[in-house]
Coordinates of C-alpha atoms in Angstrom, one line a residue:
Chain E
X999 CA 0.0 -0.1 0.1
X1000 CA 3.0 2.8 0.7
X1001 CA 4.1 1.8 -3.0
X1002 CA 1.0 3.0 -4.1
X1003 CA 0.5 6.2 -1.8
X1004 CA 3.6 7.0 -1.1
X1005 CA 5.3 6.7 -4.5
X1006 CA 5.4 10.6 -5.1
X1007 CA 7.0 10.8 -1.4
X1008 CA 9.6 8.3 -2.7
X1009 CA 10.2 9.9 -6.2
X1010 CA 10.6 13.9 -4.5
X1011 CA 13.0 12.2 -2.0
X1012 CA 15.0 10.3 -4.5
X1013 CA 15.5 13.3 -6.5
X1014 CA 16.6 15.4 -3.9
X1015 CA 13.7 17.9 -3.8
X1016 CA 12.4 18.9 -0.6
X1017 CA 9.5 17.7 1.1
X1018 CA 6.6 20.4 2.0
X1019 CA 4.0 20.4 4.4
X1020 CA 0.7 19.4 2.8
X1021 CA 2.7 16.4 0.7
X1022 CA 1.5 13.1 1.4
X1023 CA 4.5 11.6 3.6
X1024 CA 4.5 8.2 5.7
X1025 CA 3.2 8.6 9.1
X1026 CA 6.7 7.0 10.2
X1027 CA 8.1 10.2 8.6
X1028 CA 6.3 12.8 10.1
X1029 CA 6.6 11.2 13.8
X1030 CA 10.5 11.1 13.1
X1031 CA 10.2 14.8 12.1
X1032 CA 8.0 15.9 15.2
X1033 CA 10.0 13.9 17.4
X1034 CA 13.3 15.4 16.2
X1035 CA 12.2 18.8 15.6
X1036 CA 10.6 19.1 19.0
X1037 CA 13.6 18.1 20.8
X1038 CA 15.5 20.5 18.9
X1039 CA 13.2 23.4 20.1
X1040 CA 13.3 22.4 23.8
X1041 CA 16.9 22.2 23.7
X1042 CA 16.9 25.8 22.1
X1043 CA 14.6 27.2 24.8
X1044 CA 16.1 25.0 27.8
X1045 CA 19.8 26.0 26.3
X1046 CA 19.1 30.1 27.3
X1047 CA 19.3 28.9 31.3
X1048 CA 23.0 28.1 31.5
X1049 CA 23.9 30.7 30.2
X1050 CA 21.1 33.3 31.5
X1051 CA 22.6 32.5 34.8
X1052 CA 25.9 34.8 34.3
X1053 CA 24.1 37.8 32.4
X1054 CA 23.7 39.9 35.6
X1055 CA 26.9 39.1 36.3
X1056 CA 29.2 39.6 33.4
X1057 CA 32.2 41.0 33.8
X1058 CA 31.3 44.2 31.2
X1059 CA 28.4 46.1 29.8
X1060 CA 29.8 44.9 26.3
X1061 CA 30.0 41.4 27.5
X1062 CA 26.5 41.4 29.1
X1063 CA 25.0 42.9 25.6
X1064 CA 26.7 40.4 23.6
X1065 CA 24.9 37.4 26.1
X1066 CA 21.4 39.0 26.2
X1067 CA 22.0 39.4 22.1
X1068 CA 22.4 35.4 22.4
X1069 CA 20.4 34.6 25.0
X1070 CA 17.6 36.1 22.8
X1071 CA 18.6 34.3 20.0
X1072 CA 18.2 31.2 21.6
X1073 CA 14.4 32.1 22.5
X1074 CA 14.2 33.0 18.5
X1075 CA 15.9 29.6 17.6
X1076 CA 13.2 27.9 19.7
X1077 CA 10.2 29.4 18.0
X1078 CA 11.7 29.1 14.2
X1079 CA 11.8 25.4 15.5
X1080 CA 8.6 25.0 17.2
X1081 CA 7.3 27.0 13.9
X1082 CA 8.0 24.2 11.5
X1083 CA 7.2 21.5 14.2
X1084 CA 3.8 23.0 13.5
X1085 CA 3.5 22.6 9.8
X1086 CA 3.7 18.8 10.2
X1087 CA 0.3 19.3 12.0
X1088 CA 1.9 19.2 15.7
X1089 CA 0.3 22.1 18.3
X1090 CA 3.2 24.2 20.2
X1091 CA 1.2 23.8 23.4
X1092 CA 1.2 20.6 23.2
X1093 CA 4.8 20.0 22.6
X1094 CA 5.7 22.3 25.7
X1095 CA 3.3 20.4 27.8
X1096 CA 5.5 16.8 26.8
X1097 CA 8.5 18.6 27.8
X1098 CA 7.6 19.6 31.1
X1099 CA 6.0 16.2 31.7
X1100 CA 9.1 14.8 30.8
X1101 CA 8.3 13.0 28.3
X1102 CA 10.2 14.7 25.4
X1103 CA 13.5 14.9 25.6
X1104 CA 15.9 18.3 25.2
X1105 CA 19.9 17.7 24.2
X1106 CA 21.4 16.5 27.7
X1107 CA 24.8 19.0 27.5
X1108 CA 22.4 21.9 28.8
X1109 CA 22.1 19.5 32.1
X1110 CA 25.8 20.6 33.1
X1111 CA 25.9 23.8 35.3
X1112 CA 27.9 26.5 34.2
X1113 CA 29.7 27.0 37.5
X1114 CA 32.4 30.1 35.9
X1115 CA 32.2 32.8 33.7
X1116 CA 34.8 31.1 31.6
X1117 CA 31.6 28.5 30.9
X1118 CA 30.0 31.0 28.2
X1119 CA 33.0 30.9 26.3
X1120 CA 33.4 27.3 26.7
X1121 CA 29.7 27.1 26.0
X1122 CA 29.8 29.6 22.5
X1123 CA 33.1 27.5 21.5
X1124 CA 32.3 23.9 22.1
X1125 CA 28.7 23.6 22.8
X1126 CA 27.6 26.2 19.8
X1127 CA 30.3 25.0 17.9
X1128 CA 29.2 21.0 18.4
X1129 CA 25.8 22.2 17.8
X1130 CA 27.0 24.2 14.1
X1131 CA 28.7 20.9 13.1
X1132 CA 25.4 18.8 13.8
X1133 CA 23.3 21.6 12.1
X1134 CA 25.1 22.4 8.8
X1135 CA 23.9 19.7 7.0
X1136 CA 20.1 20.0 8.5
X1137 CA 20.2 23.1 6.3
X1138 CA 19.8 20.4 3.2
X1139 CA 17.1 18.2 5.2
X1140 CA 14.6 16.6 2.9
X1141 CA 11.8 18.3 5.0
X1142 CA 11.6 21.9 3.6
X1143 CA 10.2 24.2 6.5
X1144 CA 12.7 22.5 8.9
X1145 CA 15.5 22.7 6.5
X1146 CA 14.6 26.7 6.4
X1147 CA 14.6 27.4 9.9
X1148 CA 17.9 25.3 10.2
X1149 CA 19.2 28.2 7.1
X1150 CA 18.1 31.1 9.5
X1151 CA 20.1 29.5 12.7
X1152 CA 23.1 28.4 11.2
X1153 CA 23.0 32.1 10.0
X1154 CA 22.9 32.9 13.9
X1155 CA 25.1 30.4 15.8
X1156 CA 28.3 31.6 14.0
X1157 CA 28.2 34.9 15.8
X1158 CA 28.0 32.2 19.2
X1159 CA 30.8 30.4 18.6
X1160 CA 32.8 33.4 18.0
X1161 CA 31.5 35.1 21.0
X1162 CA 32.5 31.8 23.0
X1163 CA 36.3 31.8 21.3
X1164 CA 37.0 35.3 21.5
X1165 CA 36.0 35.4 25.3
X1166 CA 38.1 32.3 26.1
X1167 CA 40.9 33.9 24.3
X1168 CA 40.6 37.3 26.4
X1169 CA 40.7 34.9 29.6
X1170 CA 43.2 32.3 28.1
X1171 CA 45.9 35.6 27.4
X1172 CA 44.7 37.1 31.0
X1173 CA 46.5 37.1 33.9
X1174 CA 46.9 33.2 35.7
X1175 CA 44.1 32.9 37.2
X1176 CA 42.0 33.8 34.4
X1177 CA 43.7 31.4 32.1
X1178 CA 43.1 28.7 34.7
X1179 CA 39.8 29.3 34.7
X1180 CA 39.5 29.3 31.0
X1181 CA 41.1 25.6 31.0
X1182 CA 38.8 24.6 33.6
X1183 CA 35.9 25.1 31.5
X1184 CA 37.3 23.8 28.7
X1185 CA 38.1 20.6 30.4
X1186 CA 34.5 20.2 32.1
X1187 CA 32.6 21.2 28.6
X1188 CA 34.9 18.8 26.4
X1189 CA 33.3 15.5 26.6
X1190 CA 29.9 16.6 27.2
X1191 CA 30.4 18.4 24.1
X1192 CA 31.4 15.1 22.2
X1193 CA 28.3 13.3 23.4
X1194 CA 26.2 16.2 21.9
X1195 CA 26.6 14.3 18.7
X1196 CA 24.5 11.0 20.4
X1197 CA 25.7 7.5 20.5
X1198 CA 27.9 5.8 18.6
X1199 CA 26.6 4.7 15.3
X1200 CA 25.9 1.0 16.1
X1201 CA 23.8 1.8 18.7
X1202 CA 22.2 4.7 17.1
X1203 CA 19.1 2.6 15.9
X1204 CA 17.0 5.3 14.2
X1205 CA 20.3 6.9 12.0
X1206 CA 20.0 4.4 9.0
X1207 CA 16.1 5.3 8.3
X1208 CA 16.7 8.9 8.9
X1209 CA 19.6 8.6 6.4
X1210 CA 17.3 6.9 3.8
X1211 CA 15.0 9.7 4.2
X1212 CA 17.6 12.4 4.0
X1213 CA 16.3 13.8 7.4
X1214 CA 20.3 13.0 8.4
X1215 CA 23.2 14.0 5.9
X1216 CA 26.1 12.3 7.9
X1217 CA 26.3 9.7 11.3
X1218 CA 26.9 10.7 14.5
X1219 CA 30.5 9.2 14.7
X1220 CA 30.9 11.1 11.7
X1221 CA 30.0 14.6 12.6
X1222 CA 31.9 14.1 15.7
X1223 CA 35.0 13.1 13.9
X1224 CA 34.5 16.7 12.0
X1225 CA 34.4 18.5 15.3
X1226 CA 37.3 17.1 16.8
X1227 CA 39.3 18.0 14.0
X1228 CA 38.2 21.4 13.6
X1229 CA 38.5 22.1 17.1
X1230 CA 41.8 20.5 18.1
X1231 CA 43.4 23.1 15.5
X1232 CA 41.3 25.9 17.6
X1233 CA 42.2 25.4 21.1
X1234 CA 46.0 25.7 20.1
X1235 CA 45.3 29.2 18.8
X1236 CA 43.4 29.5 22.5
X1237 CA 46.7 28.4 24.3
X1238 CA 44.2 25.8 26.1
X1239 CA 44.5 21.5 25.8
X1240 CA 42.0 19.1 25.6
X1241 CA 41.5 17.1 28.0
X1242 CA 42.2 14.0 26.2
X1243 CA 45.4 12.3 26.6
X1244 CA 44.6 10.4 23.8
X1245 CA 43.9 12.8 21.5
X1246 CA 46.5 12.8 18.6
X1247 CA 46.9 13.5 14.7
X1248 CA 46.2 10.1 12.9
X1249 CA 48.7 10.3 9.6
X1250 CA 47.2 7.5 7.9
X1251 CA 43.6 8.2 8.7
X1252 CA 43.7 11.7 8.2
X1253 CA 42.1 12.4 11.4
X1254 CA 42.4 13.0 15.0
X1255 CA 42.3 10.0 16.9
X1256 CA 40.8 10.5 20.6
X1257 CA 39.9 8.4 23.6
X1258 CA 36.7 6.4 24.7
X1259 CA 33.9 8.5 25.8
X1260 CA 32.0 7.6 28.9
X1261 CA 28.5 6.6 27.6
X1262 CA 27.2 5.8 31.2
X1263 CA 27.3 8.9 32.1
X1264 CA 25.9 10.1 28.8
X1265 CA 22.8 7.7 29.9
X1266 CA 22.6 8.6 33.6
X1267 CA 22.2 12.0 32.4
X1268 CA 19.8 11.4 29.6
X1269 CA 17.3 9.2 32.1
X1270 CA 17.6 12.5 34.3
X1271 CA 20.1 12.0 36.5
X1272 CA 22.8 14.8 35.6
X1273 CA 23.4 17.8 38.1
X1274 CA 21.2 19.9 36.8
X1275 CA 17.7 17.8 35.1
X1276 CA 15.5 18.9 37.9
X1277 CA 16.6 22.4 38.4
X1278 CA 16.6 23.1 34.5
X1279 CA 12.9 21.7 34.1
X1280 CA 11.7 22.6 37.3
X1281 CA 12.5 26.4 35.8
X1282 CA 11.1 26.0 32.5
X1283 CA 7.6 24.9 34.4
X1284 CA 7.9 27.6 36.7
X1285 CA 8.2 30.2 33.9
X1286 CA 5.8 28.8 31.6
X1287 CA 3.3 29.1 34.9
X1288 CA 4.3 32.4 35.9
X1289 CA 3.9 33.7 32.1
X1290 CA 0.1 32.1 32.3
X1291 CA -1.8 35.6 33.1
X1292 CA 0.4 37.4 30.4
X1293 CA -1.0 35.0 27.9
X1294 CA -4.4 34.9 29.4
X1295 CA -4.9 39.0 29.5
X1296 CA -3.4 39.3 25.8
X1297 CA -5.7 37.1 24.4
X1298 CA -8.5 38.8 26.8
X1299 CA -7.6 42.2 25.3
X1300 CA -7.2 40.7 21.9
X1301 CA -10.5 39.6 22.5
X1302 CA -12.2 42.7 23.2
X1303 CA -10.4 44.5 20.2
X1304 CA -11.7 41.7 17.8
X1305 CA -13.5 44.0 15.6
X1306 CA -11.0 46.9 15.1
X1307 CA -9.4 46.7 11.8
X1308 CA -5.3 46.6 11.8
X1309 CA -2.7 48.5 10.0
X1310 CA -3.3 48.4 5.9
X1311 CA -0.9 46.3 3.9
X1312 CA 1.9 48.5 1.8
Chain D
X923 CA -8.4 24.6 -3.5
X924 CA -8.1 24.7 0.4
X925 CA -6.6 27.0 3.2
X926 CA -3.5 28.0 4.7
X927 CA 0.0 26.9 2.9
X928 CA 2.3 26.0 5.2
X929 CA 0.0 25.1 8.3
X930 CA -1.4 21.9 9.2
X931 CA -1.6 24.3 12.4
X932 CA -3.4 27.2 10.2
X933 CA -6.8 25.9 8.5
X934 CA -6.8 22.7 9.4
X935 CA -6.2 22.9 12.7
X936 CA -8.1 21.6 15.1
X937 CA -9.9 24.2 17.2
X938 CA -9.3 24.1 21.2
X939 CA -5.8 24.3 23.2
X940 CA -5.0 27.6 24.5
X941 CA -2.0 28.7 22.2
X942 CA -2.9 32.1 20.3
X943 CA -3.8 32.3 16.5
X944 CA -1.1 31.6 14.2
X945 CA 0.1 34.3 12.0
X946 CA 2.6 34.2 8.7
X947 CA 5.3 36.6 8.7
X948 CA 6.4 38.1 5.0
X949 CA 9.8 40.4 4.9
X950 CA 10.8 43.1 2.6
X951 CA 14.7 42.5 2.7
X952 CA 15.3 46.3 1.7
X953 CA 13.1 49.0 -0.9
X954 CA 13.2 47.9 -4.5
X955 CA 12.6 44.0 -3.1
X956 CA 9.3 42.2 -2.9
X957 CA 7.8 40.9 0.7
X958 CA 8.9 37.3 1.2
X959 CA 7.6 34.3 3.5
X960 CA 10.0 34.5 6.5
X961 CA 8.0 32.1 8.7
X962 CA 5.4 32.0 11.2
X963 CA 4.4 33.1 14.7
X964 CA 1.9 32.8 17.3
X965 CA 0.3 35.9 18.8
X966 CA -2.9 37.4 20.1
X967 CA -3.7 39.9 17.8
X968 CA -2.5 41.6 14.7
X969 CA -0.3 44.5 16.7
X970 CA 1.4 41.9 18.8
X971 CA 2.0 39.8 15.4
X972 CA 3.9 42.7 14.2
X973 CA 6.1 43.1 17.1
X974 CA 6.7 39.8 17.8
X975 CA 8.0 39.7 13.9
X976 CA 10.1 42.2 14.4
X977 CA 11.8 40.8 17.0
X978 CA 12.0 37.3 15.3
X979 CA 12.5 37.5 11.9
X980 CA 14.4 41.2 12.0
X981 CA 16.8 41.1 15.2
X982 CA 19.9 41.8 12.4
X983 CA 18.3 44.5 10.2
X984 CA 16.9 41.5 7.9
X985 CA 13.9 44.2 6.9
X986 CA 12.6 47.4 6.5
X987 CA 8.8 46.4 6.1
X988 CA 6.9 43.5 7.3
X989 CA 3.4 41.9 6.8
X990 CA 1.4 39.7 8.9
X991 CA -1.7 37.7 8.0
X992 CA -3.4 35.4 9.9
X993 CA -2.6 31.7 8.7
X994 CA -6.3 31.2 8.3
X995 CA -6.9 33.6 5.7
X996 CA -4.2 32.0 3.2
X997 CA -5.7 30.2 0.2
X998 CA -3.5 27.7 -1.1
X999 CA -3.6 25.3 -4.2
X1000 CA -3.3 21.8 -2.7
X1001 CA -0.6 19.3 -3.8
X1002 CA -2.8 16.9 -4.6
X1003 CA -4.2 19.1 -7.4
X1004 CA -1.0 19.9 -8.6
X1005 CA -0.9 18.1 -12.1
X1006 CA -4.2 19.2 -13.0
X1007 CA -4.0 22.6 -12.0
X1008 CA -0.7 23.6 -13.3
X1009 CA -1.5 21.5 -16.4
X1010 CA -2.2 24.2 -18.5
X1011 CA 1.4 25.9 -18.0
X1012 CA 2.9 22.3 -19.6
X1013 CA 2.4 22.1 -22.9
X1014 CA 2.9 25.9 -24.1
X1015 CA 6.7 25.7 -24.9
X1016 CA 6.0 28.9 -27.3
X1017 CA 5.5 31.3 -24.5
X1018 CA 9.2 30.9 -23.9
X1019 CA 11.9 32.7 -26.4
X1020 CA 13.8 30.1 -26.8
X1021 CA 10.9 28.3 -28.8
X1022 CA 11.6 30.4 -31.6
X1023 CA 14.5 30.1 -33.9
X1024 CA 16.3 33.7 -35.3
X1025 CA 19.0 33.2 -38.1
X1026 CA 22.4 34.5 -36.8
X1027 CA 23.5 37.5 -36.5
X1028 CA 20.7 38.9 -35.8
X1029 CA 20.7 41.0 -32.7
X1030 CA 18.8 42.8 -29.7
X1031 CA 16.1 40.4 -30.4

């Protein structure tokens, strides 16, 4: 039955063209995308928390303005993605309900704490850097609205990564104490950043199907390797080291070898046992509940003024 | 024909739930260019939709003018009608200049 109903879908995918919202698509394709896009959107808005933690304590007005702009961008990225999920028939309020109930996940990276100012730099450089490596191929994803949202997001992410790099560069070349602070932040964020690419290829059950549908263009391990190869020379330029004694260039492979990742830690954080899981979700629920009166008031105001015409198109 | 181009969340939306209505956002990148579709957002009314659109889609000076349109107000051709709907255009190559043969050396034609 699939062959008949979804032949056009299969042909569109095979031709490398995009699927658009009202096209017929297999229910599994739709469900996979909703899950992936929602998880991605949740990650963006939960990701506002660890960095917002430092807005009031940014060391200068320049750094503060940058950090506020970055956190605002993350909110915007969440909205682009919720919008993309809605084109598949998902409802934004339901997706948020699922996040709040713990039924949908967000990236495990945001369950680590931001202990010092240098963590803001490490997040920008490593976490956003890893996100970019993950997200650039998604700009060519087979689902049109998701690809378009990712194009917009990737443009904005490069500012995020650069401000993090510049922040760490300043600390690294500052006092001895500042240098140590930068190194400590990189030491703590390095391994969780590598985990952002997800489980190794053999243990990533959905990869094969997502690649066949051209939702995903590269495997987790391919992207992880790409990230390591990009970051190693950048670390050297920062005057910082990466906390992996096995990290070295492999002439034969043309890539860097690196040490084993602690997947037990990854799965524990995913299960909710990370240092900040409860805090992040608690804060999100609280913000949503405390904003309820604003949403209700705006809706009531809109209902009362419904008859009044808005501005003319021009 | 049916409503709302990109939005099962729009015309085909199941009523109920607590979300504000959905708006489609069109941005004119600069003078001399047409408004193009940027994305969508939720807002309680047109005025707030416009403000939210400014914050969401023009944080880096991406536009000089914004339109917001209720998603439910957009009428779209549906994919199921794709072939018959656009078929009349497919068999008229004589509408393109390349259909015509012109001797070599003839200029400005």
